[in-house]
Structures are given as C-alpha cells and as structure tokens.
Amino acid sequence: MPAFDAALVDAAQRSAAWPFEEARKLVARIEKSGKKSVIFETGYGPSGLPHIGTFGEVARTSMVRHAFQVLTGNTIPTRLIAFSDDMDGLRKVPDNVPNKELLANNLGKPLTEVPDPFGTHDSFGRHNNARLCAFLDSFGFDYEFKSSTDAYRAGEFDATLLKMLARYDAVMKIMLPTLREERAATYSPFLPIHPKTRIVMQVPIDEVDVEAGTIAWTDPQTKEHFVSPVTGGHVKLQWKPDWAMRWVALGVDYEMAGKDLIDSVKVSSQIARALDGTPPEGFNYELFLDEQGQKISKSKGNGLTIEDWLTYGPPESLALYMFQRPREAKKLHFDVIPRAVDEYLQFLGGYERQDWKNRLGNPAWHIHAGEPPAPEVIASGEGDNTVRTQVTFGLLMNLVAVANSEDKAVLWGFLQRYAPGMSAETHPRLDALVGYAIAYFRDFVKPAKSYRPADEVERDAFTKLDAALAALPADPTPEMVQDTALDVARAIPRYQNLTAKNATPERPGVSGDWWKAIYQVMFGEDQGPRFGSFAAIYGLPNTRALIAKALAGDLVKEHAAFLAARKG
C-alpha cells in the first residue's frame, strides 16, 4: 500500500468517524504493548448458513483495520482472521436446510463430522465455511480463514490448552458464578470428544492431570471410563473459555461482538487474563432485527440472507448498511435495500467535491478502503450544455414499471436514447443496477403498487402538464422538464405553497401534494423519482402517453388484472 497523503493522515487523527475512533484505541494498545503487528479477528458459528450479521462483522472490522493503517502510516503489519468455530457440536437441526433427518441423526457431533445435507462437501461445517468464504472472496476482503477443527487438530492451540489445564481452578472460579446451580454442578471448560461416538461430551471431569496433560471422564450412558489428552483435537473448550483461549493463542488485538454478548466478552476477558493474556480491543454493536423486530438467527433463517441482498442490490449498498450507526438496532428486511442503494450512490456522487475531513466521514471512503471509484453518470447534450445525471435505483424501478418490461435491453434503450454512446460496457455498474432494479420491482414493488384514478382537479392539472410537455423541445434537460412541471402546479390553488422559500403571491412555491398526485396516479406509489429526470430519460412522447393512460383509467385496470392473475 502506498504512503498516505499528509492531509489525509492529519484529518484521520481528528476524524469522528467510528472506525477511526476504534483505530485510535488500537494505536494506544500497540504503543503500550510494543507489539510489532496487529491481529484482527471475526468469529463465525457455522451451525447455520452464513447470514448478513456475519458479513457485517468482517466488513466493519475491515473498516477499522484500514483506519488503523492510515493512522500508523501503514508501518505496522496487520492480519484479519475469519475464524470458524466448526468444532462445536451440532445442537439442533436448522430450519432452512434440506435433508433434516441426516442432521438429526448426527446431533452432538462436531460440525466438521456432520454429513453435509447439501451434498457438496465432506461435512456440514465445511459446506457452511465454503459459503462464508465464497461471499467474502466475492467482496474482495483481505482475510485469512481459520478453522477451529484444523487448528485444534494441528496442535496450534496445544500450548494454551495446557496452560488452561494448569489454571483449571482459576478458570472454574471465573465460570461457576455465571452458571445456574444445576449446570454448575457438572460444568467443565473442557469438552472431550467421545472416541467411539464422536459426540462432543458435556460431562463432569473426574480427574485433571496437569503433568500428563489429560482429563478423565465417564460416559454417563455406558459408564465407560476414558482419559483424553487436552491437546491434538481430542477435546474442545466450552465457548467462553474457547474464545479466551483463542485470543491468547492467536494474539488477537481486536474483535467486536454483538450487544447480546457483552457479558460473555467480560467473562472471556477474565479468563484471558487468567491465562496471562490481554483481551482484545473492540466494541459491541447492536443486533439486526427482522421485519417483526425479532433478532435474526442463522438457524431460524429469518431476516435476509447474503444471497437475498445481492439479488436486489450491489455489495456496496450492503457495506453501507453495515457502516451506518453500528451501535443502533436496525431492522434488516427487503424494504431497506432500495434506500441503501440510493444512499450509497449519493455518498459516492458527493465524494470528489469533499475535503479530507468530510471524505473521512463519507461511508464511501470506508466501503472502498480509501479508494472510491468515480460515480457512473449518464451525460446528454454537448459542451457547456452537457447535463450529467446519476441514475438512482428509484428512477430505474419506475422506468421498469412504465416500460412494462423485465428485459435489460429495453431499459438500456431508454437510457441510450437519452445519452447516446453509453452502454453496459461503458457503465458496468449501472448495468448491474438495472438488473437489480428489475428483480426488486418484479418481486416487491409491482405487487404492492396501488394506482388510483385522478380526481377532477388532478385531471385538469395533468391535462395542462401534458400540453406543457408537448411545447418543450424534443430532447429537454431534466431541469427543463422539472421546471415545466413546477410552473404548471404554481397556477393551481391546490398545489400552491406560499410559505415556501422565496415564494411570492405572484410566484408561489409548489407543495409536495403535486408530486404525490403524480406518483399515486401515474406510478401507483406515494413517492418516486425526481420527475424531471424520469421524464427526460423515459422520453417526452412516452411520458405523455403515460399521462394519457392514467387519465383514461388504463393503469388502474391493468394493475387490477395483474393482481387477479397473480392470485390465480
């Protein structure tokens, strides 16, 4: 990575953006410890399919990592470990997987020893790990994947496991007060893996032999007595001791966690100190909620999956959703996608005009690790008369609606008529956006539309709007169309707003009721794209034809027929 601009580094020292606030904690930690490198970690429990919360941890941690690199002039090496706790025993069958009986017959075994119900990998754990890595790779994250199973079996944790065995009583002293009386009576931080059944056993420990590095335990069903080494993958740890052991063994400096794990972080931090380690820095983010306000869950499969979001929006829009307000609980369902897409485009469009202070507060800088791409705009006109327009997701969805087509070529026909010379090759991100808009409109917008007929005032207003559009040049700019629509509304008492800025009795402002009428009657929604931009791209003849269909009641009839056919 090249050296950072001096003005950038100076602004970074004072930036209030949360990744820089977190990175400054790490700078202080390194100055105190004298470490020559920094390790970031994110954890993943592969008992269910990867979900957006998992991706959020990696995205947010990557943002802190990049902020740290800027603050330190990239002089301190960093690593990001994406750790999968795939040696955990499968506790229950997830709701959203096939072949549930296959999993039910293997409950209790390490996830990497449970057959894959999808039939693509040698185990359920490996399947879910692959799903996680495939997405992280597609987004371009710089990370190292680490499997708990592989680390345990390779002896990577052996030294720390032996230390935990030696500090057994200290660890128990930390853990027991956090447990219910019944669980405390049989609790052990070590979970032996049954040498015959391969079940991860939750059993009391009969004997701890620190010198031999073993634990003795009894199978409660067969009464057989076993002695298991704590090294080499013969046992795994309960998750709070395991978390602490991992921090110490890997030297983790930073790991964030959900708000529901605040107490767990405290307990694991105590255990890490008992192992002569220093707990990592980090912060607790709020949880994602589904449409009903319930916490999203891998096993329940509620909320959105990674694949769901990427069906309807680009990865950058998902990263923006992760960046914004991480300490606030947010609902995560399909309705948030269009807004996230358009907000991302807005931030990207404004980046070049900002100074370093504001750039470092712009999510686009963090999403793209300091190198946001130039926004893709479409340009019409020539020379000083060139008009550049950034096409929004909302505008595209309305274009899909009125074009009555799910063919990308048809949509590109409208865009190219407005801006000749552009194509999917010259504007690949816009081409992808067209595809997202078609998918989202088809699955969510069109079924929810609610067209209504125009009342008498609106019929007169739309008739005048049609006449005014007919008087414009063949290829007007978006501003010309917008101003024309405003001038039509100014003369109609219902839409006049005398309290608007710079409004006068001779030239009143225009109320939002004018645009709402257009959206409800012509688009079947309460809000929509900027009318001038839409009409300029859709074309005046097509826009006037749309007005005619609205006034004739055809839009209401066509949508009623669509809903009836959809019901079967």
XYZ file of C-alpha atoms in Angstrom:
568
model
C 0.000 0.000 0.000
C 1.443 3.414 -0.933
C 2.218 6.126 1.604
C -0.802 8.148 2.651
C -1.318 11.815 1.816
C -0.209 14.048 4.703
C -3.534 15.912 4.675
C -5.356 12.593 4.881
C -3.322 11.429 7.891
C -3.854 14.771 9.620
C -7.600 14.568 9.088
C -7.598 10.946 10.265
C -6.085 11.923 13.617
C -9.171 14.043 14.319
C -11.888 12.201 12.420
C -15.060 11.463 14.381
C -15.970 8.544 12.115
C -16.387 5.452 14.301
C -13.716 3.339 12.515
C -11.115 5.969 13.405
C -12.346 6.118 16.993
C -11.810 2.358 17.195
C -8.456 2.502 15.418
C -7.136 5.081 17.869
C -7.757 2.588 20.698
C -5.581 0.110 18.846
C -2.812 2.658 18.328
C -2.728 3.252 22.089
C -2.701 -0.504 22.719
C 0.290 -1.061 20.434
C 2.188 1.851 21.908
C 1.697 0.297 25.344
C 2.462 -3.315 24.408
C 5.259 -2.706 21.935
C 3.873 -5.346 19.575
C 5.171 -5.159 16.018
C 1.975 -6.364 14.338
C -1.789 -6.357 14.913
C -4.240 -9.228 14.570
C -7.930 -8.610 13.947
C -10.417 -11.434 14.334
C -14.019 -12.119 13.454
C -15.844 -15.222 14.621
C -18.377 -17.383 12.810
C -20.502 -20.214 14.168
C -21.259 -22.447 11.160
C -24.274 -24.196 12.685
C -26.439 -22.483 10.069
C -25.939 -20.830 6.733
C -23.900 -17.591 6.773
C -26.084 -14.538 7.280
C -25.645 -10.834 6.895
C -24.645 -10.336 10.513
C -21.585 -12.496 9.867
C -20.670 -10.409 6.855
C -21.237 -7.264 8.910
C -18.536 -8.221 11.390
C -15.982 -8.741 8.625
C -16.964 -5.531 6.820
C -16.852 -3.392 9.951
C -13.632 -4.944 11.208
C -12.039 -4.336 7.806
C -13.019 -0.672 8.068
C -11.311 -0.380 11.467
C -8.274 -2.194 10.095
C -7.933 0.272 7.213
C -8.388 3.247 9.550
C -5.584 1.820 11.707
C -3.339 1.513 8.661
C -3.923 5.173 7.840
C -3.258 6.316 11.409
C 0.013 4.370 11.555
C 1.168 5.215 8.038
C 0.884 1.529 7.188
C 4.103 0.827 9.110
C 2.606 -1.891 11.342
C 1.630 -5.180 9.633
C -1.968 -6.313 10.185
C -3.864 -9.562 9.665
C -7.570 -10.296 9.726
C -8.509 -13.824 10.773
C -12.016 -15.041 9.937
C -12.381 -17.837 12.499
C -14.961 -20.590 12.183
C -15.962 -22.384 15.373
C -16.646 -25.522 13.334
C -15.600 -27.978 16.021
C -18.737 -27.148 18.003
C -21.255 -29.947 18.397
C -24.420 -29.621 16.304
C -27.060 -28.778 18.902
C -30.195 -28.643 16.754
C -31.294 -29.004 13.159
C -31.590 -25.623 11.397
C -34.972 -24.780 9.879
C -33.640 -23.733 6.476
C -31.696 -26.773 5.243
C -32.650 -29.898 3.230
C -32.263 -33.486 4.455
C -33.073 -32.618 8.048
C -33.141 -36.291 9.041
C -29.478 -36.618 8.053
C -28.576 -33.870 10.502
C -30.917 -35.190 13.198
C -29.041 -38.498 13.140
C -25.757 -36.703 13.818
C -26.689 -34.284 16.585
C -23.916 -33.654 19.067
C -21.046 -34.365 16.691
C -18.546 -31.654 15.681
C -19.911 -29.714 12.715
C -16.982 -30.911 10.615
C -18.045 -34.510 11.290
C -21.726 -33.992 10.481
C -22.607 -35.052 6.895
C -23.400 -32.225 4.508
C -27.176 -32.131 3.827
C -26.464 -30.228 0.598
C -24.122 -32.949 -0.681
C -21.391 -30.562 -1.809
C -18.742 -31.026 0.896
C -17.498 -33.701 3.263
C -19.335 -32.113 6.212
C -21.966 -29.557 7.153
C -19.300 -27.378 8.758
C -17.109 -27.386 5.633
C -20.134 -26.545 3.493
C -21.015 -23.518 5.571
C -17.374 -22.445 5.753
C -17.222 -22.545 1.957
C -20.380 -20.462 1.715
C -18.841 -17.845 4.010
C -15.510 -17.740 2.169
C -17.138 -17.578 -1.251
C -19.002 -14.437 -0.280
C -16.076 -12.798 1.478
C -13.949 -13.525 -1.577
C -16.549 -12.075 -3.926
C -16.493 -8.855 -1.968
C -12.711 -8.716 -2.063
C -11.998 -8.843 1.673
C -8.375 -9.325 2.701
C -8.588 -12.057 5.333
C -7.204 -15.409 6.440
C -9.758 -18.133 7.057
C -9.058 -20.379 10.032
C -10.968 -23.495 11.008
C -11.275 -24.398 14.683
C -11.137 -28.090 13.802
C -7.941 -27.686 11.819
C -6.293 -25.501 14.475
C -7.148 -27.914 17.314
C -6.013 -30.978 15.374
C -2.799 -29.351 14.140
C -1.762 -28.520 17.694
C -1.930 -24.775 17.144
C -3.742 -24.349 20.453
C -1.884 -27.029 22.428
C 0.340 -24.731 24.493
C -2.588 -22.535 25.559
C -4.794 -25.562 26.230
C -2.134 -26.990 28.549
C -1.914 -23.633 30.317
C -5.685 -23.638 30.756
C -5.440 -27.132 32.213
C -2.830 -25.849 34.640
C -5.107 -22.923 35.536
C -8.186 -25.154 35.722
C -9.230 -23.979 39.176
C -8.837 -20.295 38.239
C -10.986 -20.753 35.136
C -13.633 -22.611 37.128
C -13.665 -19.809 39.683
C -14.496 -17.356 36.911
C -17.100 -19.531 35.209
C -19.078 -21.065 38.072
C -20.672 -17.831 39.347
C -22.093 -17.248 35.853
C -23.935 -20.583 35.768
C -27.181 -21.887 37.156
C -26.761 -24.218 40.112
C -27.704 -27.359 38.165
C -25.269 -26.610 35.337
C -22.514 -25.526 37.718
C -22.636 -28.954 39.391
C -21.429 -30.727 36.238
C -19.600 -27.920 34.390
C -16.118 -28.252 32.944
C -14.411 -25.885 30.499
C -13.105 -28.985 28.637
C -15.472 -30.972 26.402
C -13.994 -34.348 25.455
C -14.891 -35.754 22.064
C -16.114 -39.312 22.542
C -13.581 -41.639 20.889
C -16.336 -44.047 19.827
C -19.473 -41.995 19.111
C -17.636 -38.753 18.188
C -20.152 -36.781 20.266
C -18.871 -33.598 21.925
C -19.480 -34.631 25.519
C -20.791 -32.250 28.180
C -19.765 -34.310 31.214
C -18.168 -33.663 34.598
C -14.415 -34.182 34.763
C -13.380 -36.956 37.125
C -9.693 -36.053 37.249
C -7.344 -33.369 35.895
C -3.759 -34.495 35.328
C -1.719 -31.382 34.579
C 1.568 -33.260 34.238
C 0.125 -35.755 31.733
C -1.966 -33.100 30.019
C -5.141 -35.173 30.271
C -8.655 -35.217 31.704
C -10.521 -38.292 32.911
C -14.277 -38.616 32.420
C -17.100 -41.159 32.367
C -19.702 -41.837 29.673
C -22.987 -41.299 31.578
C -24.824 -43.917 29.486
C -22.320 -46.788 29.248
C -20.372 -45.909 32.406
C -17.131 -46.435 30.468
C -14.139 -44.534 31.808
C -11.973 -42.526 29.384
C -8.794 -40.478 29.608
C -8.455 -37.804 26.908
C -5.474 -35.584 26.114
C -6.498 -31.934 26.030
C -4.224 -31.456 23.018
C -4.365 -32.581 19.394
C -8.101 -32.119 18.897
C -9.235 -34.765 21.399
C -11.211 -32.153 23.346
C -12.579 -28.728 22.661
C -13.438 -25.951 25.059
C -16.768 -24.526 26.115
C -17.300 -21.424 24.048
C -16.415 -18.696 26.554
C -13.159 -20.385 27.617
C -12.607 -21.227 23.954
C -12.968 -17.575 22.951
C -10.461 -16.548 25.608
C -8.056 -19.341 24.663
C -8.197 -18.266 21.022
C -7.432 -14.627 21.879
C -4.365 -15.728 23.819
C -3.147 -18.425 21.428
C -3.506 -16.271 18.316
C -2.558 -12.973 19.934
C -5.798 -11.255 18.900
C -5.749 -7.476 19.335
C -9.217 -6.545 18.097
C -12.580 -8.297 17.911
C -16.037 -6.758 18.005
C -19.182 -8.573 19.128
C -22.944 -8.152 19.258
C -24.590 -6.360 22.147
C -26.055 -9.673 23.342
C -22.503 -10.861 24.092
C -21.451 -8.038 26.426
C -21.424 -10.313 29.487
C -19.668 -13.057 27.520
C -16.924 -10.648 26.469
C -16.392 -9.720 30.117
C -16.153 -13.363 31.220
C -13.856 -14.361 28.358
C -11.676 -11.335 29.118
C -11.279 -12.503 32.720
C -10.267 -15.954 31.509
C -7.772 -14.460 29.042
C -6.139 -12.560 31.901
C -6.023 -15.780 33.945
C -4.028 -17.236 31.048
C -1.597 -14.292 31.230
C -3.103 -12.739 28.115
C -4.552 -9.311 27.328
C -8.137 -9.273 25.993
C -8.547 -7.603 22.606
C -9.972 -4.171 21.961
C -13.385 -3.941 20.347
C -16.894 -2.625 20.701
C -20.376 -4.097 20.978
C -22.633 -3.449 18.012
C -26.394 -3.591 18.106
C -28.254 -6.538 16.632
C -30.113 -6.794 13.367
C -33.842 -7.385 13.599
C -36.268 -8.925 11.159
C -39.458 -7.237 9.967
C -41.237 -8.225 13.199
C -38.460 -6.794 15.357
C -37.033 -10.210 16.282
C -33.276 -10.922 16.328
C -32.184 -12.564 13.098
C -30.929 -16.093 13.522
C -28.886 -18.455 11.331
C -30.904 -21.455 12.461
C -34.319 -19.792 12.068
C -33.386 -18.309 8.729
C -35.390 -15.147 9.415
C -34.255 -11.773 8.156
C -32.211 -11.561 4.979
C -29.541 -13.917 3.753
C -26.458 -12.652 1.993
C -27.834 -14.071 -1.255
C -31.139 -12.250 -0.734
C -29.473 -8.853 -0.531
C -27.207 -9.488 -3.507
C -30.205 -10.480 -5.619
C -31.592 -6.964 -5.286
C -28.642 -4.681 -4.523
C -24.875 -4.351 -5.019
C -22.425 -5.403 -2.283
C -21.509 -1.750 -1.685
C -25.067 -0.993 -0.569
C -24.813 -3.801 1.980
C -21.486 -2.431 3.216
C -23.107 0.990 3.623
C -25.840 -0.567 5.752
C -23.144 -2.067 7.969
C -21.240 1.208 8.257
C -24.163 3.355 9.333
C -24.987 3.591 13.052
C -23.441 0.271 14.173
C -24.454 0.880 17.798
C -28.159 1.197 16.909
C -30.528 -1.740 16.397
C -31.762 -1.785 12.805
C -34.403 -3.789 11.016
C -32.958 -5.864 8.236
C -35.563 -6.803 5.636
C -36.168 -6.310 1.932
C -37.606 -2.801 2.246
C -34.252 -1.349 3.343
C -32.420 -2.316 0.153
C -33.569 0.407 -2.292
C -32.832 3.175 0.189
C -29.392 1.727 0.935
C -28.612 1.566 -2.786
C -29.594 5.166 -3.435
C -27.833 6.438 -0.300
C -24.670 4.698 -1.438
C -24.929 6.360 -4.856
C -25.480 9.719 -3.169
C -22.400 9.341 -0.960
C -20.305 8.191 -3.921
C -21.515 11.093 -6.043
C -20.537 13.671 -3.431
C -17.127 12.258 -2.517
C -14.965 14.095 -5.074
C -16.320 17.506 -4.003
C -15.363 16.994 -0.342
C -12.255 17.940 1.627
C -10.401 15.279 3.620
C -12.345 15.926 6.825
C -15.669 15.241 5.133
C -14.301 12.442 2.980
C -13.297 10.508 6.090
C -16.860 10.850 7.334
C -18.217 9.688 3.985
C -19.128 5.978 4.085
C -17.858 5.569 0.509
C -14.277 6.131 1.733
C -14.580 3.333 4.299
C -16.504 0.980 1.992
C -13.806 1.199 -0.677
C -10.791 1.265 1.688
C -9.971 4.850 0.777
C -10.302 4.487 -2.983
C -13.923 5.061 -4.041
C -14.485 4.700 -7.789
C -15.746 7.633 -9.832
C -19.545 7.635 -9.959
C -21.083 6.400 -13.179
C -23.196 9.201 -14.652
C -25.027 9.486 -17.931
C -24.448 12.646 -19.931
C -26.650 14.331 -22.508
C -26.013 17.457 -24.553
C -22.681 18.859 -25.669
C -20.066 21.308 -24.394
C -21.343 23.806 -21.850
C -24.846 22.382 -22.270
C -23.843 18.897 -21.089
C -26.093 17.595 -18.321
C -24.781 14.787 -16.113
C -27.289 12.616 -14.299
C -26.659 9.906 -11.740
C -29.394 7.346 -12.275
C -30.998 6.300 -8.997
C -32.413 2.929 -8.054
C -35.823 4.524 -7.576
C -35.754 6.033 -11.059
C -34.806 2.700 -12.617
C -37.626 0.875 -10.853
C -40.151 3.400 -12.142
C -38.637 3.070 -15.593
C -39.148 -0.694 -15.332
C -42.742 -0.110 -14.256
C -43.812 2.187 -17.052
C -41.774 0.329 -19.695
C -43.660 -2.820 -18.632
C -40.611 -4.914 -19.403
C -38.129 -7.040 -17.479
C -35.708 -7.046 -20.418
C -32.499 -5.149 -19.654
C -32.139 -4.299 -23.340
C -35.434 -2.403 -23.268
C -34.321 -0.364 -20.271
C -30.977 0.351 -21.914
C -32.883 1.551 -24.960
C -34.380 4.378 -22.902
C -31.038 5.236 -21.299
C -29.254 5.265 -24.653
C -31.919 7.411 -26.254
C -31.221 9.984 -23.558
C -27.430 9.583 -23.664
C -26.249 8.085 -26.982
C -22.946 6.270 -26.876
C -23.318 4.796 -23.413
C -23.695 1.041 -22.957
C -23.392 -1.795 -20.493
C -19.704 -1.924 -21.392
C -19.073 1.749 -20.620
C -21.275 1.708 -17.499
C -20.990 -1.809 -15.979
C -22.154 -0.752 -12.507
C -25.240 0.909 -13.978
C -25.901 -2.241 -15.984
C -25.811 -4.269 -12.765
C -28.120 -1.712 -11.153
C -30.619 -2.170 -13.988
C -30.659 -5.899 -13.239
C -31.162 -5.306 -9.505
C -33.996 -2.866 -10.201
C -35.771 -5.331 -12.477
C -35.537 -8.093 -9.856
C -36.676 -5.884 -6.980
C -39.530 -4.379 -8.966
C -40.739 -7.811 -10.080
C -40.710 -9.365 -6.616
C -41.671 -6.485 -4.320
C -42.726 -3.244 -5.984
C -45.159 -4.314 -8.653
C -47.336 -6.483 -6.366
C -47.512 -3.652 -3.789
C -48.473 -0.873 -6.199
C -51.827 0.835 -5.734
C -52.921 3.005 -8.640
C -55.864 5.348 -8.245
C -57.872 7.428 -10.720
C -57.299 11.173 -10.907
C -59.920 13.462 -9.395
C -61.245 16.454 -11.324
C -58.547 18.871 -10.150
C -55.842 16.345 -10.987
C -57.344 15.576 -14.407
C -57.201 19.255 -15.267
C -53.651 19.555 -13.887
C -52.392 16.504 -15.800
C -54.014 17.762 -18.999
C -52.151 21.046 -18.592
C -48.932 19.164 -17.787
C -49.346 17.157 -20.989
C -49.788 20.330 -23.030
C -46.765 21.955 -21.388
C -44.578 18.930 -22.090
C -45.735 18.961 -25.710
C -44.407 22.523 -26.035
C -40.886 21.569 -24.908
C -38.013 20.777 -27.296
C -37.684 17.146 -28.382
C -34.766 16.454 -26.032
C -35.181 18.648 -22.966
C -32.848 18.539 -19.982
C -34.151 17.128 -16.687
C -34.198 20.680 -15.264
C -36.356 21.948 -18.121
C -38.895 19.191 -17.515
C -38.825 19.746 -13.738
C -39.328 23.500 -14.100
C -42.176 22.943 -16.555
C -43.973 20.649 -14.117
C -43.454 23.199 -11.315
C -44.840 26.026 -13.436
C -47.978 24.021 -14.192
C -48.568 23.427 -10.474
C -47.933 27.074 -9.490
C -51.104 28.134 -11.269
C -53.309 25.606 -9.456
C -54.510 26.712 -5.991
C -54.440 23.182 -4.539
C -50.693 22.900 -5.112
C -49.614 26.426 -4.203
C -47.347 26.877 -1.181
C -46.937 30.495 -0.119
C -44.727 29.553 2.849
C -42.013 28.006 0.670
C -38.634 29.720 0.492
C -38.666 32.722 -1.888
C -42.379 32.232 -2.570
C -44.468 35.274 -3.512
C -48.175 35.689 -4.349
C -47.113 36.176 -7.957
C -44.822 33.139 -7.928
C -45.922 30.717 -5.202
C -43.972 27.659 -4.229
C -45.240 24.169 -5.003
C -46.382 21.775 -2.297
C -45.472 18.122 -2.094
C -49.101 17.250 -2.870
C -48.356 17.900 -6.555
C -45.641 15.269 -6.721
C -47.672 12.892 -4.568
C -50.548 13.139 -7.032
C -48.200 12.317 -9.920
C -46.699 9.362 -8.091
C -50.030 7.910 -6.944
C -51.881 8.278 -10.241
C -49.036 7.567 -12.694
C -46.766 5.236 -10.708
C -49.068 3.635 -8.140
C -46.886 4.758 -5.221
C -46.717 7.566 -2.656
C -43.243 8.640 -3.702
C -40.947 8.242 -6.648
C -38.009 9.600 -8.617
C -37.394 13.225 -9.477
C -39.993 13.777 -12.198
C -37.731 15.828 -14.450
C -35.001 13.174 -14.518
C -37.513 10.398 -15.112
C -39.339 12.130 -17.975
C -36.125 13.230 -19.684
C -34.826 9.632 -19.734
C -38.164 7.970 -20.466
C -38.784 10.479 -23.249
C -41.484 13.116 -23.622
C -43.655 11.078 -26.036
C -43.607 8.123 -23.635
C -44.291 10.354 -20.637
C -47.249 11.971 -22.391
C -48.544 8.506 -23.317
C -48.279 7.541 -19.639
C -50.341 10.600 -18.675
C -52.948 9.622 -21.252
C -53.169 6.077 -19.877
C -53.549 7.430 -16.357
C -56.357 9.791 -17.366
C -58.118 7.007 -19.283
C -58.022 4.748 -16.231
C -55.932 2.133 -18.055
C -53.223 1.993 -15.361
C -55.812 1.127 -12.704
C -57.376 -1.569 -14.919
C -54.072 -3.108 -15.950
C -52.840 -3.390 -12.381
C -56.134 -4.900 -11.210
C -55.788 -7.540 -13.950
C -52.199 -8.251 -12.875
C -53.214 -8.760 -9.225
C -56.111 -11.006 -10.229
C -53.832 -13.164 -12.393
C -51.271 -13.339 -9.585
C -53.876 -14.767 -7.227
C -54.548 -17.473 -9.794
